[in-house]
Amino acid sequence: KRSEIVAKLLTRIKKDIRIQKEVHYSAYITPTGVYELGISDKGSRNIFFLAVCRSLGIPARLEEITKTPQYFDLEKWINIYPDKDEQKQLDIGYFFLEPKDENNTLPLYYQHFTVAKLDYNTGLYRTLDYEWKAHLSDFSEKLKVETGRYRLITGNRRTDGAAFIKVSYFTVEKDKTTKVDFKLNSLKRRGKPNKESFCAVE
C-alpha cells in the first residue's frame, strides 16, 4: 500500500535528515543535496519527500494554498506532516469574503489584502498563497480550508505613501461556512499615520 510506503519513508527521513533552521541564501537545497548532506531546512526536506515519492511511482505535490506536502493514495490527496508523529488529517471547513468596499477599488491579493492561518505549534500566522486568485472577485465562492483560526489583513495606501491597515480575525469550523466582511479603509479618513511605520492600524 502507498500509505505503508509513505510511513516507512517518513520514518527514514526523520532518522537520516537533520533539520537546520537557518536557510542559506533563501534558496532550497536540491533533493540530491539533501540526501548527500543529511542536513536540510524544512522546505527542502518537504521537496525531498516529494522527489522520493515520485521516484517510487507515487504522485506527490505541495498543496497550492498552504504548501503542505501531499501524496495521492489512488482516491484522494493526503496531507503529510513530517514534523508530527501522528499523520492525522485535519478537519475541513469553508470561508468566503463578502465585499463591503466603498473605495471603488478592485483589491488584489498581496497588494491590498492577505489571509493567514494560525499555526498552533509556533503561535504565528502563516500567510496562505492565493496569488493565483489575483482579484477579490475571485473569492466570490466559498474556499475550502482546514479548520482553525485565521487572520485577514487589508491595506489601502495613499499617494503620499501613508497606509491604512485593518486587521480582523475569524474562525473556520468543521463542515461550516464562515462569512468574512471585507472592507478597505477609506483614503479620506482623518488623522496622521504613525511616524515610525508610516501606517495606521485599525
C-alpha positions as a LaTeX table, in Angstrom:
\begin{tabular}{lrrr}
\hline
Residue & $x$ (\AA) & $y$ (\AA) & $z$ (\AA) \\
\hline
Lys1 & 0.00 & 0.00 & 0.00 \\
Arg2 & 1.12 & 3.54 & $-0.70$ \\
Ser3 & 0.33 & 4.59 & 2.87 \\
Glu4 & 2.74 & 1.96 & 4.21 \\
Ile5 & 5.48 & 3.05 & 1.81 \\
Val6 & 5.00 & 6.69 & 2.80 \\
Ala7 & 5.06 & 5.82 & 6.51 \\
Lys8 & 8.40 & 4.00 & 6.09 \\
Leu9 & 9.75 & 6.89 & 4.04 \\
Leu10 & 8.83 & 9.41 & 6.74 \\
Thr11 & 10.50 & 7.27 & 9.40 \\
Arg12 & 13.66 & 7.10 & 7.33 \\
Ile13 & 13.68 & 10.83 & 6.65 \\
Lys14 & 13.27 & 11.66 & 10.36 \\
Lys15 & 16.17 & 9.31 & 11.15 \\
Asp16 & 18.58 & 10.33 & 8.40 \\
Ile17 & 17.84 & 14.01 & 7.74 \\
Arg18 & 18.73 & 16.57 & 10.39 \\
Ile19 & 16.68 & 19.77 & 10.26 \\
Gln20 & 18.60 & 23.03 & 10.41 \\
Lys21 & 16.50 & 26.13 & 10.98 \\
Glu22 & 18.84 & 28.52 & 9.17 \\
Val23 & 18.17 & 28.76 & 5.45 \\
His24 & 21.22 & 29.86 & 3.48 \\
Tyr25 & 20.71 & 32.29 & 0.58 \\
Ser26 & 16.90 & 31.87 & 0.91 \\
Ala27 & 17.09 & 29.02 & $-1.61$ \\
Tyr28 & 16.02 & 25.39 & $-1.44$ \\
Ile29 & 18.57 & 22.61 & $-1.31$ \\
Thr30 & 18.18 & 20.13 & $-4.18$ \\
Pro31 & 16.83 & 16.66 & $-3.29$ \\
Thr32 & 20.25 & 15.23 & $-4.19$ \\
Gly33 & 21.91 & 17.74 & $-1.88$ \\
Val34 & 19.56 & 16.86 & 0.98 \\
Tyr35 & 20.32 & 13.16 & 0.53 \\
Glu36 & 24.09 & 13.63 & 0.35 \\
Leu37 & 24.36 & 16.19 & 3.17 \\
Gly38 & 21.83 & 14.63 & 5.53 \\
Ile39 & 21.04 & 18.21 & 6.60 \\
Ser40 & 18.11 & 20.31 & 5.41 \\
Asp41 & 15.71 & 23.13 & 6.19 \\
Lys42 & 12.04 & 22.13 & 6.40 \\
Gly43 & 11.12 & 23.41 & 2.95 \\
Ser44 & 13.92 & 21.49 & 1.23 \\
Arg45 & 13.05 & 18.41 & 3.30 \\
Asn46 & 9.46 & 18.58 & 2.04 \\
Ile47 & 10.61 & 18.82 & $-1.58$ \\
Phe48 & 12.95 & 15.87 & $-0.96$ \\
Phe49 & 9.96 & 13.88 & 0.29 \\
Leu50 & 8.07 & 14.68 & $-2.92$ \\
Ala51 & 11.04 & 13.71 & $-5.08$ \\
Val52 & 11.42 & 10.33 & $-3.40$ \\
Cys53 & 7.68 & 9.61 & $-3.64$ \\
Arg54 & 7.70 & 10.39 & $-7.35$ \\
Ser55 & 10.78 & 8.22 & $-7.90$ \\
Leu56 & 8.77 & 5.36 & $-6.34$ \\
Gly57 & 5.83 & 6.00 & $-8.69$ \\
Ile58 & 3.71 & 7.76 & $-6.06$ \\
Pro59 & 2.18 & 11.08 & $-7.22$ \\
Ala60 & 3.16 & 13.85 & $-4.80$ \\
Arg61 & 2.88 & 17.64 & $-4.67$ \\
Leu62 & 2.83 & 20.74 & $-2.47$ \\
Glu63 & $-0.77$ & 21.80 & $-1.81$ \\
Glu64 & $-1.16$ & 25.08 & $-3.70$ \\
Ile65 & $-2.55$ & 27.18 & $-0.82$ \\
Thr66 & $-0.72$ & 26.01 & 2.32 \\
Lys67 & 2.29 & 24.35 & 0.60 \\
Thr68 & 1.68 & 21.24 & 2.71 \\
Pro69 & 3.29 & 18.13 & 1.13 \\
Gln70 & 0.75 & 15.60 & $-0.16$ \\
Tyr71 & 0.67 & 12.22 & $-1.88$ \\
Phe72 & $-2.14$ & 10.59 & $-3.87$ \\
Asp73 & $-3.49$ & 7.32 & $-2.44$ \\
Leu74 & $-5.49$ & 6.30 & $-5.55$ \\
Glu75 & $-8.61$ & 8.10 & $-4.27$ \\
Lys76 & $-7.61$ & 11.49 & $-2.87$ \\
Trp77 & $-4.69$ & 13.69 & $-1.88$ \\
Ile78 & $-3.39$ & 13.01 & 1.63 \\
Asn79 & $-1.62$ & 15.69 & 3.69 \\
Ile80 & 1.74 & 14.81 & 5.19 \\
Tyr81 & 3.10 & 16.47 & 8.32 \\
Pro82 & 6.79 & 15.43 & 8.52 \\
Asp83 & 7.29 & 17.07 & 11.93 \\
Lys84 & 4.45 & 15.18 & 13.58 \\
Asp85 & 4.48 & 11.57 & 14.78 \\
Glu86 & 0.77 & 11.11 & 14.07 \\
Gln87 & $-0.38$ & 11.77 & 10.49 \\
Lys88 & $-3.94$ & 12.73 & 11.40 \\
Gln89 & $-5.85$ & 14.57 & 8.67 \\
Leu90 & $-7.28$ & 17.90 & 9.82 \\
Asp91 & $-10.97$ & 18.72 & 9.55 \\
Ile92 & $-12.19$ & 20.89 & 6.67 \\
Gly93 & $-14.41$ & 23.97 & 6.63 \\
Tyr94 & $-15.09$ & 26.91 & 4.30 \\
Phe95 & $-15.00$ & 30.71 & 4.19 \\
Phe96 & $-15.82$ & 33.44 & 1.72 \\
Leu97 & $-15.12$ & 37.16 & 1.64 \\
Glu98 & $-18.10$ & 39.49 & 1.34 \\
Pro99 & $-17.02$ & 42.86 & $-0.15$ \\
Lys100 & $-18.15$ & 45.95 & 1.71 \\
Asp101 & $-15.79$ & 48.36 & $-0.01$ \\
Glu102 & $-16.66$ & 51.97 & $-0.69$ \\
Asn103 & $-13.42$ & 52.91 & $-2.47$ \\
Asn104 & $-14.38$ & 51.60 & $-5.92$ \\
Thr105 & $-11.18$ & 49.58 & $-5.89$ \\
Leu106 & $-10.74$ & 46.03 & $-7.13$ \\
Pro107 & $-8.49$ & 44.66 & $-4.35$ \\
Leu108 & $-5.52$ & 42.50 & $-5.31$ \\
Tyr109 & $-4.14$ & 39.70 & $-3.15$ \\
Tyr110 & $-0.78$ & 40.56 & $-1.52$ \\
Gln111 & $-1.21$ & 44.17 & $-2.65$ \\
His112 & $-4.43$ & 45.02 & $-0.77$ \\
Phe113 & $-5.11$ & 42.02 & 1.45 \\
Thr114 & $-3.85$ & 38.66 & 2.74 \\
Val115 & $-5.35$ & 35.73 & 4.65 \\
Ala116 & $-3.25$ & 33.78 & 7.15 \\
Lys117 & $-3.82$ & 30.67 & 9.28 \\
Leu118 & $-2.68$ & 30.35 & 12.88 \\
Asp119 & $-0.03$ & 27.68 & 13.43 \\
Tyr120 & $-0.80$ & 26.40 & 16.92 \\
Asn121 & 2.69 & 24.90 & 17.24 \\
Thr122 & 4.52 & 28.21 & 16.78 \\
Gly123 & 1.79 & 30.69 & 17.69 \\
Leu124 & 2.42 & 32.51 & 14.41 \\
Tyr125 & 0.11 & 33.21 & 11.48 \\
Arg126 & 1.19 & 31.73 & 8.14 \\
Thr127 & 0.00 & 33.57 & 5.02 \\
Leu128 & $-1.94$ & 31.45 & 2.54 \\
Asp129 & $-0.83$ & 31.63 & $-1.07$ \\
Tyr130 & $-3.84$ & 32.89 & $-3.02$ \\
Glu131 & $-1.77$ & 34.83 & $-5.55$ \\
Trp132 & $-3.31$ & 32.79 & $-8.37$ \\
Lys133 & $-6.72$ & 34.18 & $-7.30$ \\
Ala134 & $-5.47$ & 37.68 & $-8.02$ \\
His135 & $-8.69$ & 39.72 & $-7.55$ \\
Leu136 & $-11.18$ & 39.82 & $-4.70$ \\
Ser137 & $-13.86$ & 38.98 & $-7.27$ \\
Asp138 & $-12.26$ & 35.53 & $-7.50$ \\
Phe139 & $-13.27$ & 34.95 & $-3.86$ \\
Ser140 & $-16.97$ & 35.12 & $-4.67$ \\
Glu141 & $-17.36$ & 31.39 & $-3.96$ \\
Lys142 & $-16.54$ & 29.73 & $-0.66$ \\
Leu143 & $-12.99$ & 28.46 & $-0.29$ \\
Lys144 & $-12.09$ & 25.11 & 1.21 \\
Val145 & $-9.55$ & 25.28 & 4.06 \\
Glu146 & $-8.51$ & 23.43 & 7.19 \\
Thr147 & $-10.40$ & 24.32 & 10.36 \\
Gly148 & $-8.77$ & 26.79 & 12.70 \\
Arg149 & $-8.15$ & 30.46 & 13.43 \\
Tyr150 & $-7.50$ & 32.86 & 10.56 \\
Arg151 & $-6.41$ & 36.48 & 10.16 \\
Leu152 & $-7.45$ & 38.91 & 7.42 \\
Ile153 & $-5.28$ & 41.98 & 6.82 \\
Thr154 & $-6.44$ & 44.68 & 4.41 \\
Gly155 & $-4.44$ & 47.74 & 3.43 \\
Asn156 & $-5.02$ & 50.89 & 1.43 \\
Arg157 & $-2.21$ & 53.29 & 0.53 \\
Arg158 & $-2.37$ & 56.98 & $-0.31$ \\
Thr159 & $-0.20$ & 58.63 & $-2.96$ \\
Asp160 & 1.95 & 60.13 & $-0.18$ \\
Gly161 & 2.84 & 56.61 & 0.94 \\
Ala162 & 0.67 & 56.51 & 4.06 \\
Ala163 & $-1.03$ & 53.13 & 4.51 \\
Phe164 & $-4.22$ & 52.43 & 6.46 \\
Ile165 & $-4.36$ & 48.87 & 7.73 \\
Lys166 & $-7.27$ & 46.86 & 9.12 \\
Val167 & $-6.72$ & 43.55 & 10.93 \\
Ser168 & $-9.57$ & 41.14 & 11.69 \\
Tyr169 & $-9.81$ & 37.53 & 12.81 \\
Phe170 & $-12.24$ & 34.70 & 12.10 \\
Thr171 & $-12.66$ & 31.01 & 12.85 \\
Val172 & $-13.41$ & 28.22 & 10.38 \\
Glu173 & $-15.30$ & 25.27 & 11.87 \\
Lys174 & $-15.75$ & 21.74 & 10.56 \\
Asp175 & $-18.19$ & 21.47 & 7.62 \\
Lys176 & $-19.36$ & 25.07 & 8.19 \\
Thr177 & $-19.02$ & 28.19 & 6.05 \\
Thr178 & $-17.79$ & 31.42 & 7.66 \\
Lys179 & $-18.71$ & 34.76 & 6.08 \\
Val180 & $-15.97$ & 37.37 & 6.42 \\
Asp181 & $-16.73$ & 41.05 & 5.81 \\
Phe182 & $-14.15$ & 42.69 & 3.58 \\
Lys183 & $-13.57$ & 46.44 & 3.58 \\
Leu184 & $-10.62$ & 48.68 & 2.76 \\
Asn185 & $-10.12$ & 51.69 & 5.00 \\
Ser186 & $-11.05$ & 54.96 & 3.27 \\
Leu187 & $-8.14$ & 57.03 & 1.97 \\
Lys188 & $-10.10$ & 60.13 & 3.01 \\
Arg189 & $-10.01$ & 59.24 & 6.70 \\
Arg190 & $-8.72$ & 61.85 & 9.10 \\
Gly191 & $-5.63$ & 61.63 & 11.22 \\
Lys192 & $-1.98$ & 61.03 & 10.51 \\
Pro193 & $-0.29$ & 57.64 & 10.33 \\
Asn194 & 2.32 & 56.52 & 12.83 \\
Lys195 & 5.60 & 58.34 & 12.04 \\
Glu196 & 7.79 & 55.26 & 12.54 \\
Ser197 & 5.84 & 52.78 & 10.41 \\
Phe198 & 4.03 & 55.38 & 8.28 \\
Cys199 & 0.84 & 53.37 & 8.64 \\
Ala200 & $-2.28$ & 53.45 & 10.74 \\
Val201 & $-3.69$ & 50.17 & 12.06 \\
Glu202 & $-7.35$ & 49.75 & 12.95 \\
\hline
\end{tabular}
